[in-house]
CSV table of C-alpha atoms and ligand atoms in Angstrom, one decimal:
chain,number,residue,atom,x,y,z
C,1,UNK,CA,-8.7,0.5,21.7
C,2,UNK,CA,-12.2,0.2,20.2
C,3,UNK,CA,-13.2,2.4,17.3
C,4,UNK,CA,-16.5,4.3,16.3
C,5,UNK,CA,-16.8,6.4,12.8
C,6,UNK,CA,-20.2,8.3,12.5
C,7,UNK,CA,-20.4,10.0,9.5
C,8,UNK,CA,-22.8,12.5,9.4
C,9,UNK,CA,-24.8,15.9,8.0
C,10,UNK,CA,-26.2,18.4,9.4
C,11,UNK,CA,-27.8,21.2,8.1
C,12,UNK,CA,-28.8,23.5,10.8
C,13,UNK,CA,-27.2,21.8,13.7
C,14,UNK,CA,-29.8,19.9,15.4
C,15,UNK,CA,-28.3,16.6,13.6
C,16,UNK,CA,-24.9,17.4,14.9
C,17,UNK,CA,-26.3,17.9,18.8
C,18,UNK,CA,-27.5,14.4,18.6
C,19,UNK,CA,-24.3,12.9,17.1
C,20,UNK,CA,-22.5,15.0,19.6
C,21,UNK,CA,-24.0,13.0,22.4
C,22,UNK,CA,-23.4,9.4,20.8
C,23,UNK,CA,-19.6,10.7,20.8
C,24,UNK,CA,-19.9,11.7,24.3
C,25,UNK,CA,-21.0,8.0,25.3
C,26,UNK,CA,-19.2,6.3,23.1
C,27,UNK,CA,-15.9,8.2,24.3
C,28,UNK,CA,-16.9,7.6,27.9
C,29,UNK,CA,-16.8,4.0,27.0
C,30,UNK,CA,-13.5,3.7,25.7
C,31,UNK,CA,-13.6,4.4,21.9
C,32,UNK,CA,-11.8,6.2,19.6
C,33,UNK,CA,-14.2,8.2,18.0
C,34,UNK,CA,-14.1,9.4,14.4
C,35,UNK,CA,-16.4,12.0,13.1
C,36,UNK,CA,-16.3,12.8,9.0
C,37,UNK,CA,-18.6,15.9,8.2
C,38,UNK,CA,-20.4,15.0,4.2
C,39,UNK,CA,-19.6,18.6,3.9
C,40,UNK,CA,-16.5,17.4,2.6
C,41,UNK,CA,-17.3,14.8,0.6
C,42,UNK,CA,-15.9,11.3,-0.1
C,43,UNK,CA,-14.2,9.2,2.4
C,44,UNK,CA,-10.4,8.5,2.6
C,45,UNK,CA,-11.0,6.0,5.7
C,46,UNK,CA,-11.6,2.0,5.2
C,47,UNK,CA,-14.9,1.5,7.3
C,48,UNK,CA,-13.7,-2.2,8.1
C,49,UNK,CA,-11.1,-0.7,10.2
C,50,UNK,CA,-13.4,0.7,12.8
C,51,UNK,CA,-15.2,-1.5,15.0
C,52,UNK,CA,-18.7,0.4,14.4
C,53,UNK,CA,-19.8,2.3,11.9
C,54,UNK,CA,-22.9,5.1,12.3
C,55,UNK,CA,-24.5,7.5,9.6
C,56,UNK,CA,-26.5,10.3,11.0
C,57,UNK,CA,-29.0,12.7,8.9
C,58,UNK,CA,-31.9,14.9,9.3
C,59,UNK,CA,-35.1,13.8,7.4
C,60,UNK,CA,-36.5,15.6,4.7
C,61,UNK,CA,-39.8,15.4,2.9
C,62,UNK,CA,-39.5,11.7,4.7
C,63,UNK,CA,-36.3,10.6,2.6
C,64,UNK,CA,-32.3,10.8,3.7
C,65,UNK,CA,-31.6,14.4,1.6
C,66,UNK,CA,-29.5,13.6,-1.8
C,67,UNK,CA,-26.3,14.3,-0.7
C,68,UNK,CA,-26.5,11.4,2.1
C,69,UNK,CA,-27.6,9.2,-0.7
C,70,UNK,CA,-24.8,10.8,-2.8
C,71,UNK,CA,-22.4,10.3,0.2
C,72,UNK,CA,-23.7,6.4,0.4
C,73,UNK,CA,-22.9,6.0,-3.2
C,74,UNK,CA,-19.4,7.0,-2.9
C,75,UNK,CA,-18.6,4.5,-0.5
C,76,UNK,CA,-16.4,1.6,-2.0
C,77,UNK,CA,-18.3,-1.6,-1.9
C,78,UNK,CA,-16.7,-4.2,0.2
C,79,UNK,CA,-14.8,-7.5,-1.1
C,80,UNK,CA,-17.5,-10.4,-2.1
C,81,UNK,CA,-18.6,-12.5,1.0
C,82,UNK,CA,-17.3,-9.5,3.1
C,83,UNK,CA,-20.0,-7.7,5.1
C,84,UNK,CA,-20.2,-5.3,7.7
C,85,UNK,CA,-22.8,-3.5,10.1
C,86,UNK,CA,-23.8,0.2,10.4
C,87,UNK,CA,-26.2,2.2,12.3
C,88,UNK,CA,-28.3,5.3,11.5
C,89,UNK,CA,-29.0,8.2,13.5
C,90,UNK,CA,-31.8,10.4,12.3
C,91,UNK,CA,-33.6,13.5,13.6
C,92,UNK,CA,-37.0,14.9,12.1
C,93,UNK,CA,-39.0,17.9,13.4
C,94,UNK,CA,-42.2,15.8,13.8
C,95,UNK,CA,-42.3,11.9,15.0
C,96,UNK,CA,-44.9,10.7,12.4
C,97,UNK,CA,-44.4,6.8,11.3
C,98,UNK,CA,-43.8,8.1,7.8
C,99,UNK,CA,-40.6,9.3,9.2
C,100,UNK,CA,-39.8,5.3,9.6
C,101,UNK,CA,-39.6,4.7,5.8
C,102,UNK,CA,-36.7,7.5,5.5
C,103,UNK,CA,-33.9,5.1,5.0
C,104,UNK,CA,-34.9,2.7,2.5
C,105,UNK,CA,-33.0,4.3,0.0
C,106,UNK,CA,-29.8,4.8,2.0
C,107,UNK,CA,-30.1,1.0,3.1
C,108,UNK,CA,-31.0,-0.4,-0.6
C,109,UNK,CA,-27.5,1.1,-1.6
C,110,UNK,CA,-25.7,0.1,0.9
C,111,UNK,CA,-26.8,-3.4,1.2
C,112,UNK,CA,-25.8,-4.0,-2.4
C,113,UNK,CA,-22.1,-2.8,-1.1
C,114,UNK,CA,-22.2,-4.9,1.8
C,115,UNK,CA,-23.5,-2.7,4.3
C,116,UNK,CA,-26.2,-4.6,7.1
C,117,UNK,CA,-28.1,-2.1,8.9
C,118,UNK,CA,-28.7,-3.6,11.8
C,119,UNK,CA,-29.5,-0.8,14.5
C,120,UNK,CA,-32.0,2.5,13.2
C,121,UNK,CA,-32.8,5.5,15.6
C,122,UNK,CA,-35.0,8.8,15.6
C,123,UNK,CA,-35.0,11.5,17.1
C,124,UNK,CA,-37.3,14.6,17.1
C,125,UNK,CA,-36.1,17.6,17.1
C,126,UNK,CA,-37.6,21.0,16.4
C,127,UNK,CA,-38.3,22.4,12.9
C,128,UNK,CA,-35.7,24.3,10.9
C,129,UNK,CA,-38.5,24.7,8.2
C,130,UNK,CA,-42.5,24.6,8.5
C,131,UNK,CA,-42.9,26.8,11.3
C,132,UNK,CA,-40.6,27.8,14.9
C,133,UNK,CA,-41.0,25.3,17.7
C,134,UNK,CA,-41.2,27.0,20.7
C,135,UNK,CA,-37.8,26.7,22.7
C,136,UNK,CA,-39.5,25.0,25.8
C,137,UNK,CA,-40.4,22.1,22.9
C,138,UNK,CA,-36.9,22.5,21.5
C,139,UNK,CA,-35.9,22.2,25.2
C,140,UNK,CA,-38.5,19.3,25.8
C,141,UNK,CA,-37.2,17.3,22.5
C,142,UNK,CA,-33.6,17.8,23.6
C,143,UNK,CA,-33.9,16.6,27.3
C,144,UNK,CA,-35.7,13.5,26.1
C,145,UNK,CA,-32.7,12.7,23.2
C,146,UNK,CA,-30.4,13.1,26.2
C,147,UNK,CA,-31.7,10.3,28.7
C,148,UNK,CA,-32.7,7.8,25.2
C,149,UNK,CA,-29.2,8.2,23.7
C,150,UNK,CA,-27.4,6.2,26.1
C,151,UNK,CA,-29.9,3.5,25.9
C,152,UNK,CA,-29.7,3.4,22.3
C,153,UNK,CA,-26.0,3.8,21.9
C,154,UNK,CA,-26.1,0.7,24.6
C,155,UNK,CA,-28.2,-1.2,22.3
C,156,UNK,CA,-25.3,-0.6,19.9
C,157,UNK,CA,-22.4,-1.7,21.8
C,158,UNK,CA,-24.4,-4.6,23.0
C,159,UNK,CA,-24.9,-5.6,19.7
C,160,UNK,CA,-29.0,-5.6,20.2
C,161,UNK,CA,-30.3,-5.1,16.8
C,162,UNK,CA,-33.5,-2.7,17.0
C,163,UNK,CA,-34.8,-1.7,13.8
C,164,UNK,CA,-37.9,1.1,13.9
C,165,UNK,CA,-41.6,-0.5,12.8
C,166,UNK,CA,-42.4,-1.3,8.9
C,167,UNK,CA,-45.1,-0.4,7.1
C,168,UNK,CA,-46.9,-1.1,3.6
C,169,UNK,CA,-45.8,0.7,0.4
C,170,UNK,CA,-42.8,3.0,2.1
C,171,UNK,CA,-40.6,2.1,-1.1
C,172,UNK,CA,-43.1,3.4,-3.5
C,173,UNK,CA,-44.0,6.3,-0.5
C,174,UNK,CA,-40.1,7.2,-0.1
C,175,UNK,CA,-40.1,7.4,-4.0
C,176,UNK,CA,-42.6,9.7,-4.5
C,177,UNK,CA,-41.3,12.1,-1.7
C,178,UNK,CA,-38.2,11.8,-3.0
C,179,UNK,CA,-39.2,14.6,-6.0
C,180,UNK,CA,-37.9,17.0,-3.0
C,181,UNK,CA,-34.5,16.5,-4.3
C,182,UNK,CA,-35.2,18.1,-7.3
C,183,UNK,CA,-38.0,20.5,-5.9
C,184,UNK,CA,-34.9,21.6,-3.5
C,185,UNK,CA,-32.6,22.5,-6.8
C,186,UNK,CA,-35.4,24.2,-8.4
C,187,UNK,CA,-36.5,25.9,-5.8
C,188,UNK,CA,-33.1,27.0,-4.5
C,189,UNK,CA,-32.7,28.9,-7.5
C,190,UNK,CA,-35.5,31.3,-6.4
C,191,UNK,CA,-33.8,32.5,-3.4
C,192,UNK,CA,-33.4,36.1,-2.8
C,193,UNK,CA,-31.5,38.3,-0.4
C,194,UNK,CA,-33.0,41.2,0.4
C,195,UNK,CA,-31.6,44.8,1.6
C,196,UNK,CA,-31.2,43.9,5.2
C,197,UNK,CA,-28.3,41.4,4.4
C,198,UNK,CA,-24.9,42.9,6.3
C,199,UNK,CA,-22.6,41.1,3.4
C,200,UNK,CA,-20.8,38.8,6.5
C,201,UNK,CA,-20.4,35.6,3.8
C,202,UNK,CA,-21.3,33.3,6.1
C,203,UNK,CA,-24.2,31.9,4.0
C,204,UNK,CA,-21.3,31.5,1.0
C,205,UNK,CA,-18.8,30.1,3.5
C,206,UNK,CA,-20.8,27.4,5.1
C,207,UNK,CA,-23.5,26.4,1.8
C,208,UNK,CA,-22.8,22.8,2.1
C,209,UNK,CA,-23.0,22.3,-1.6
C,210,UNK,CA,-21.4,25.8,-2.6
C,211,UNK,CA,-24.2,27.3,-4.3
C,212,UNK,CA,-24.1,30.5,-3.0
C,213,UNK,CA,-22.0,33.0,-4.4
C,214,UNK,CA,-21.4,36.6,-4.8
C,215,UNK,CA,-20.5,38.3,-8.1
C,216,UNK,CA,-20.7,42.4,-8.6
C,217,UNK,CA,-22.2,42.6,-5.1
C,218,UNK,CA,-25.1,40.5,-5.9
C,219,UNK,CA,-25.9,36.7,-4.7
C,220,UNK,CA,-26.4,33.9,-7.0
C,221,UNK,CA,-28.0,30.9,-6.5
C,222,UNK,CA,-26.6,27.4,-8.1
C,223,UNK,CA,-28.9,24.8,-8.6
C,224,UNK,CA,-27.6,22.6,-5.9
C,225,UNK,CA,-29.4,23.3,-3.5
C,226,UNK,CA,-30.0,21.0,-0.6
C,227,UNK,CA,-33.0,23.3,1.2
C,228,UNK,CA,-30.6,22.4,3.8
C,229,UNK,CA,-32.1,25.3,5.5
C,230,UNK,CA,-28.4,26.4,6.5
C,231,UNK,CA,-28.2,29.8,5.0
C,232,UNK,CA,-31.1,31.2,6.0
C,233,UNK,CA,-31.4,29.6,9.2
C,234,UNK,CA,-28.4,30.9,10.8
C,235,UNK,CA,-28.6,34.7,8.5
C,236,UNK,CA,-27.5,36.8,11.3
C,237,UNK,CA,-30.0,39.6,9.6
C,238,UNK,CA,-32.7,37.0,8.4
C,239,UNK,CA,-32.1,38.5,4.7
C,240,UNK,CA,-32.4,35.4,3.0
C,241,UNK,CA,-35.6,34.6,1.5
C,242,UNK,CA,-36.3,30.9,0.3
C,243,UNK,CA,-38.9,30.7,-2.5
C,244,UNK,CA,-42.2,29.3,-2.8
C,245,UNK,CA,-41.6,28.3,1.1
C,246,UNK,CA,-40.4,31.7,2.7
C,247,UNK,CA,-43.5,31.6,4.6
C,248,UNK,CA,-42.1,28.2,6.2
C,249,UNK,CA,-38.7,30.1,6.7
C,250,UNK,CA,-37.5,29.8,10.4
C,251,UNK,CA,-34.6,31.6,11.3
C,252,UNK,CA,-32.3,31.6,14.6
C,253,UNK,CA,-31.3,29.0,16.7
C,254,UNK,CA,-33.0,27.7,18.9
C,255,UNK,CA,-32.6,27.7,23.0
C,256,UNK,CA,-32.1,24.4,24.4
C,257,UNK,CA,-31.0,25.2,27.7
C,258,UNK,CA,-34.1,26.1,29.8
C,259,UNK,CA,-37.7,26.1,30.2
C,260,UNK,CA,-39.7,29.1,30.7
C,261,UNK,CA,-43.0,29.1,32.3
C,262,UNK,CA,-44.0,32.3,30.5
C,263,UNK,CA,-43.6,31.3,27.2
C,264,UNK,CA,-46.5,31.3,24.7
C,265,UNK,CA,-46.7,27.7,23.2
C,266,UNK,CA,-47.9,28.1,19.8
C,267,UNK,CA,-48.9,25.3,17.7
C,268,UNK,CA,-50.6,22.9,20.6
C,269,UNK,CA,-52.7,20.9,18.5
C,270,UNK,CA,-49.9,20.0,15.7
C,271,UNK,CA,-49.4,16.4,15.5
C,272,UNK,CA,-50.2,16.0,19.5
C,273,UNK,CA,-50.8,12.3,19.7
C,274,UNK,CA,-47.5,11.6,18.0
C,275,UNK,CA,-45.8,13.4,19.8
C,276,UNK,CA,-47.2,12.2,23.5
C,277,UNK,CA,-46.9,8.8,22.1
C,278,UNK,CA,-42.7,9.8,20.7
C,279,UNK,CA,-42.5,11.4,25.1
C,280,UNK,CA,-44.3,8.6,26.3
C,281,UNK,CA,-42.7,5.8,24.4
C,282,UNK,CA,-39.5,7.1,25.7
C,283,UNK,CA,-40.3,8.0,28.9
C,284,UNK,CA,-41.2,4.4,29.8
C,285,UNK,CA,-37.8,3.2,28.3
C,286,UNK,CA,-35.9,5.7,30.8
C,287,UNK,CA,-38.1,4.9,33.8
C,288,UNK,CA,-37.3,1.0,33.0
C,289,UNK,CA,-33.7,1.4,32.8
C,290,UNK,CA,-33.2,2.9,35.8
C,291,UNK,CA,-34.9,0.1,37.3
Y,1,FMN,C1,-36.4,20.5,3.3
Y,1,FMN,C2,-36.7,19.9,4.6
Y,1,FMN,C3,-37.6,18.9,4.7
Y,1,FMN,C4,-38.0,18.4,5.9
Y,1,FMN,N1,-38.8,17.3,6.0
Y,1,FMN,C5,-39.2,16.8,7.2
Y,1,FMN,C6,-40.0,15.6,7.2
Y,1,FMN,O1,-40.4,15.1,6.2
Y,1,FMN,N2,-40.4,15.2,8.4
Y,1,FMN,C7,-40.0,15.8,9.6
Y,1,FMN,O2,-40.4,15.4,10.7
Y,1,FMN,N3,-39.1,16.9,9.6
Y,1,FMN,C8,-38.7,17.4,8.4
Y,1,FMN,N4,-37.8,18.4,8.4
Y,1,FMN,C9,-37.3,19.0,9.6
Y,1,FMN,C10,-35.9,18.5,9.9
Y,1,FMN,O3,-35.8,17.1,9.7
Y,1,FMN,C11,-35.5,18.7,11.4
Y,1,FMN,O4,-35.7,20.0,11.7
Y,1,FMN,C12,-34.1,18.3,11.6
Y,1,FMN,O5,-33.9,18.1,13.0
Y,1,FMN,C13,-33.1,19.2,11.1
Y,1,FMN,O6,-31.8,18.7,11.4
Y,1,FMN,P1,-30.4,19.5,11.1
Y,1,FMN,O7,-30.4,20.7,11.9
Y,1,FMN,O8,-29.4,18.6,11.4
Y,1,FMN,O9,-30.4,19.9,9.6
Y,1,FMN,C14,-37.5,18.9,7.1
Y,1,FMN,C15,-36.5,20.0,7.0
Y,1,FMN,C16,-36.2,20.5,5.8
Y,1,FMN,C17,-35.2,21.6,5.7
């Protein structure tokens, strides 16, 4: 039997939905499908062993967040003259170009260990941060990932590279975004939680990093913070606020089942051609398919 490993994060879920559906149509295919969550660190499997390997990760501030890069870092290099292929999965809430350059540091250290990227895909998804899509965009985004994924994970098994569009000065562009790993840790310090918290621990149980804990009834706050978005996304009283950005803060998840005619759609303008160009692009790959 053929084998698949996708290792993957996720901080707020939407990352995990797309990987979800790669799993469905690889398994529908015939593979063995292993999943390994970074939550838990390093791992214990030889990647030569499966016959494709995947990394999936949401983008932020245009950059893979640290603890993929700490994740790619972890992996042993393979023997000399040994190489072997990957794929990334990524999902961003917006489906701006910049979003292109968001592996270069993920691929730089996996090349020198071997690692050939040789398939790249992106997906939009709606904001955990910034400001609330509205669910018939959440629903919109989600419908489209649905009927591109098979094509993609095709591409895959087919063993059609497709590698997403370059552009100038992304190493020296990833760089300079890349201060959000440390605004994230300083920044993560500053969160509060304020009186409407109902003490349910589920911020401290699922922090991917642990940084949350509790001591004499009151939360601290590490300074590894991710801004994953985790904690205060899925606060069950929205009691968490997140620093400088709690005016970004979005909280609760998102419908993705249905769209409602009534619904007030709120941020129109934002980013419109990109994302009629992200539908439209997409569309025309569906339409042609079915063909
Ligand atoms: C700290 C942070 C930075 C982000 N930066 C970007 C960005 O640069 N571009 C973008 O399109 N979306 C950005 N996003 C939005 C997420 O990439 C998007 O909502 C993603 O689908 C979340 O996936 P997850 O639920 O798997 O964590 C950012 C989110 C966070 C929390």
């Amino acid at each position: 039997m053929k084998s698949v490993i996708i290792c993957y994060f996720s901080g707020t879920g939407n990352t995990f939905k797309i990987v979800n559906e790669y799993v469905r149509f690889f398994k529908k295919k015939d593979y063995e499908v292993t999943l390994h969550n970074m939550d838990e660190g390093t791992i214990s499997y030889n990647l030569c062993d499966f016959d494709l390997f995947g990394i999936a990760y949401p983008i932020h501030a245009f950059n893979a967040p640290s603890n993929v890069l700490k994740f790619a870092q972890s992996i042993p290099s393979l023997p000399k003259k040994t190489k072997k292929t990957y794929f990334i999965i990524k999902t961003s809430g917006e489906p701006l170009k910049l979003n292109n350059m968001s592996s270069v540091k993920l691929q730089s250290i996996l090349k020198k260990k071997g690692y050939i990227l040789t398939n790249e895909y992106h997906y939009c998804m709606p904001y955990n941060i910034l400001f609330r899509h509205t669910n018939n965009q959440a629903y919109q985004m989600w419908q489209m990932a649905v009927n591109v994924i098979p094509l993609d994970a095709r591409d895959i098994l087919e063993k059609k590279e497709v590698k997403l569009s370059n552009f100038p000065f992304k190493r020296c562009l990833a760089l300079i975004f890349r201060i959000e790993h440390w605004g994230a840790r300083l920044n993560g310090k500053h969160y509060k939680v304020s009186d409407q918290c109902l003490k349910c621990g589920r911020c401290i149980q699922h922090c991917p990093t642990h940084n949350i804990t509790l001591e004499n009834g009151n939360f601290k706050f590490g300074n590894h913070c991710l801004m994953c978005m985790r904690c205060s996304f899925h606060c069950p009283a929205n009691a968490i606020q997140i620093g400088l950005f709690n005016k970004w803060k979005v909280n609760g998840a998102y419908t993705f089942h249905h769209y409602d005619e009534n619904e007030i759609q709120t941020h129109q303008k934002y980013c419109k051609k990109a994302y009629q160009k992200y539908f439209e692009k997409n569309q025309k790959r569906i339409e042609a398919a079915k063909k």
